[in-house]
């Protein structure tokens, strides 16, 4: 269904919509993984890790909304359904059950690293096609890399 007219050419729109959709599923999954670990972390560092994980959830939720609405703005329907996220997220499956604090931190280092790698690819891919979307990806990457730094520092 055609509703919103995009300012981009078809080719540029395809590049940008793939990037936005990919970012959406990665960020939704990151918010779910961070909540899963937030609920299941145990150990001496419980409180700091537990609270820190909700900061990741806030970042991921805020940015997932931004990229989804950027897609809508460009006339592309965003797909944040659970099945779509499960099929296409760049984050590997996280084990269920309680997780020790150091392992929780390690899980976040890995998950954030996977999302950051893909987000940087989106920065590269969208510069010509749509610098406005690229700017969004750059801002997201900066926030994710800050979280990544902090979790790495905790297991240093
Ligand atoms: Fe909570």
GROMACS .gro file of C-alpha atoms and ligand atoms in nm:
model
  157
    1UNK     CA    1   0.000   0.000   0.000
    2UNK     CA    2   0.136   0.341  -0.100
    3UNK     CA    3   0.073   0.608   0.162
    4UNK     CA    4   0.375   0.827   0.229
    5UNK     CA    5   0.583   0.960  -0.059
    6UNK     CA    6   0.959   0.925  -0.010
    7UNK     CA    7   1.198   1.205  -0.103
    8UNK     CA    8   1.453   0.940  -0.207
    9UNK     CA    9   1.503   0.758  -0.536
   10UNK     CA   10   1.396   0.393  -0.546
   11UNK     CA   11   1.756   0.270  -0.532
   12UNK     CA   12   1.850   0.494  -0.241
   13UNK     CA   13   1.528   0.409  -0.062
   14UNK     CA   14   1.606   0.037  -0.086
   15UNK     CA   15   1.952   0.092   0.067
   16UNK     CA   16   1.818   0.308   0.346
   17UNK     CA   17   1.510   0.101   0.424
   18UNK     CA   18   1.721  -0.216   0.454
   19UNK     CA   19   1.951  -0.033   0.694
   20UNK     CA   20   1.664   0.107   0.902
   21UNK     CA   21   1.486  -0.228   0.920
   22UNK     CA   22   1.810  -0.401   1.022
   23UNK     CA   23   1.873  -0.142   1.290
   24UNK     CA   24   1.517  -0.180   1.417
   25UNK     CA   25   1.542  -0.556   1.473
   26UNK     CA   26   1.888  -0.529   1.628
   27UNK     CA   27   1.773  -0.262   1.872
   28UNK     CA   28   1.450  -0.441   1.966
   29UNK     CA   29   1.650  -0.758   2.030
   30UNK     CA   30   1.911  -0.566   2.228
   31UNK     CA   31   1.635  -0.427   2.452
   32UNK     CA   32   1.499  -0.781   2.507
   33UNK     CA   33   1.841  -0.933   2.578
   34UNK     CA   34   1.928  -0.654   2.822
   35UNK     CA   35   1.597  -0.705   3.008
   36UNK     CA   36   1.647  -1.082   3.014
   37UNK     CA   37   1.988  -1.038   3.178
   38UNK     CA   38   1.855  -0.758   3.403
   39UNK     CA   39   1.608  -1.008   3.550
   40UNK     CA   40   1.847  -1.303   3.570
   41UNK     CA   41   2.180  -1.159   3.684
   42UNK     CA   42   2.316  -1.290   4.016
   43UNK     CA   43   2.639  -1.233   4.206
   44UNK     CA   44   2.825  -0.973   4.410
   45UNK     CA   45   2.790  -0.708   4.141
   46UNK     CA   46   2.418  -0.771   4.106
   47UNK     CA   47   2.297  -0.422   4.180
   48UNK     CA   48   2.531  -0.225   3.954
   49UNK     CA   49   2.491  -0.464   3.660
   50UNK     CA   50   2.114  -0.487   3.712
   51UNK     CA   51   2.078  -0.109   3.701
   52UNK     CA   52   2.325  -0.064   3.416
   53UNK     CA   53   2.126  -0.306   3.202
   54UNK     CA   54   1.818  -0.086   3.226
   55UNK     CA   55   2.024   0.200   3.086
   56UNK     CA   56   2.091  -0.018   2.781
   57UNK     CA   57   1.720  -0.099   2.758
   58UNK     CA   58   1.638   0.272   2.761
   59UNK     CA   59   1.892   0.344   2.487
   60UNK     CA   60   1.775   0.054   2.271
   61UNK     CA   61   1.405   0.137   2.309
   62UNK     CA   62   1.454   0.505   2.235
   63UNK     CA   63   1.660   0.438   1.925
   64UNK     CA   64   1.434   0.157   1.801
   65UNK     CA   65   1.151   0.410   1.796
   66UNK     CA   66   1.368   0.662   1.615
   67UNK     CA   67   1.468   0.423   1.335
   68UNK     CA   68   1.115   0.283   1.298
   69UNK     CA   69   0.971   0.631   1.267
   70UNK     CA   70   1.246   0.732   1.022
   71UNK     CA   71   1.135   0.438   0.805
   72UNK     CA   72   0.773   0.554   0.828
   73UNK     CA   73   0.882   0.906   0.742
   74UNK     CA   74   1.041   0.773   0.424
   75UNK     CA   75   0.727   0.580   0.333
   76UNK     CA   76   0.858   0.237   0.437
   77UNK     CA   77   0.660   0.020   0.677
   78UNK     CA   78   0.875  -0.080   0.977
   79UNK     CA   79   0.849  -0.442   1.096
   80UNK     CA   80   0.915  -0.492   1.467
   81UNK     CA   81   0.721  -0.816   1.506
   82UNK     CA   82   0.867  -1.083   1.734
   83UNK     CA   83   0.906  -1.335   1.452
   84UNK     CA   84   1.086  -1.084   1.235
   85UNK     CA   85   1.319  -0.990   1.519
   86UNK     CA   86   1.393  -1.358   1.592
   87UNK     CA   87   1.470  -1.428   1.225
   88UNK     CA   88   1.685  -1.129   1.146
   89UNK     CA   89   1.855  -0.995   1.460
   90UNK     CA   90   2.235  -0.980   1.455
   91UNK     CA   91   2.252  -1.084   1.821
   92UNK     CA   92   2.307  -1.453   1.889
   93UNK     CA   93   2.068  -1.646   2.109
   94UNK     CA   94   2.119  -1.589   2.482
   95UNK     CA   95   2.099  -1.885   2.719
   96UNK     CA   96   1.808  -1.893   2.962
   97UNK     CA   97   1.837  -1.917   3.341
   98UNK     CA   98   2.037  -1.730   3.605
   99UNK     CA   99   2.357  -1.569   3.489
  100UNK     CA  100   2.660  -1.479   3.698
  101UNK     CA  101   2.752  -1.111   3.696
  102UNK     CA  102   3.077  -1.153   3.500
  103UNK     CA  103   2.897  -1.366   3.239
  104UNK     CA  104   2.618  -1.108   3.223
  105UNK     CA  105   2.872  -0.839   3.146
  106UNK     CA  106   3.037  -1.066   2.888
  107UNK     CA  107   2.702  -1.130   2.720
  108UNK     CA  108   2.644  -0.757   2.687
  109UNK     CA  109   2.995  -0.697   2.553
  110UNK     CA  110   2.924  -0.955   2.283
  111UNK     CA  111   2.570  -0.837   2.203
  112UNK     CA  112   2.668  -0.471   2.185
  113UNK     CA  113   2.972  -0.558   1.973
  114UNK     CA  114   2.752  -0.743   1.722
  115UNK     CA  115   2.506  -0.456   1.697
  116UNK     CA  116   2.781  -0.193   1.673
  117UNK     CA  117   2.951  -0.378   1.386
  118UNK     CA  118   2.627  -0.382   1.189
  119UNK     CA  119   2.546  -0.022   1.282
  120UNK     CA  120   2.883   0.097   1.150
  121UNK     CA  121   2.812  -0.088   0.824
  122UNK     CA  122   2.486   0.108   0.802
  123UNK     CA  123   2.674   0.433   0.855
  124UNK     CA  124   2.896   0.339   0.560
  125UNK     CA  125   2.605   0.223   0.343
  126UNK     CA  126   2.378   0.525   0.383
  127UNK     CA  127   2.607   0.830   0.353
  128UNK     CA  128   2.537   0.885  -0.016
  129UNK     CA  129   2.181   0.758  -0.020
  130UNK     CA  130   2.049   0.958   0.275
  131UNK     CA  131   2.275   1.156   0.508
  132UNK     CA  132   1.980   1.226   0.736
  133UNK     CA  133   1.940   0.855   0.813
  134UNK     CA  134   2.317   0.820   0.829
  135UNK     CA  135   2.321   1.087   1.098
  136UNK     CA  136   2.074   0.880   1.301
  137UNK     CA  137   2.296   0.572   1.268
  138UNK     CA  138   2.601   0.772   1.375
  139UNK     CA  139   2.423   0.893   1.690
  140UNK     CA  140   2.306   0.543   1.773
  141UNK     CA  141   2.655   0.401   1.723
  142UNK     CA  142   2.803   0.660   1.958
  143UNK     CA  143   2.558   0.568   2.234
  144UNK     CA  144   2.609   0.194   2.186
  145UNK     CA  145   2.986   0.230   2.185
  146UNK     CA  146   2.968   0.415   2.516
  147UNK     CA  147   2.775   0.127   2.672
  148UNK     CA  148   3.021  -0.115   2.511
  149UNK     CA  149   3.314   0.068   2.671
  150UNK     CA  150   3.157   0.053   3.016
  151UNK     CA  151   3.082  -0.319   3.005
  152UNK     CA  152   3.431  -0.396   2.875
  153UNK     CA  153   3.580  -0.185   3.154
  154UNK     CA  154   3.384  -0.386   3.411
  155UNK     CA  155   3.541  -0.712   3.307
  156UNK     CA  156   3.886  -0.556   3.261
  157LIG    FE1  157   1.362  -0.379   3.650
   0.00000   0.00000   0.00000
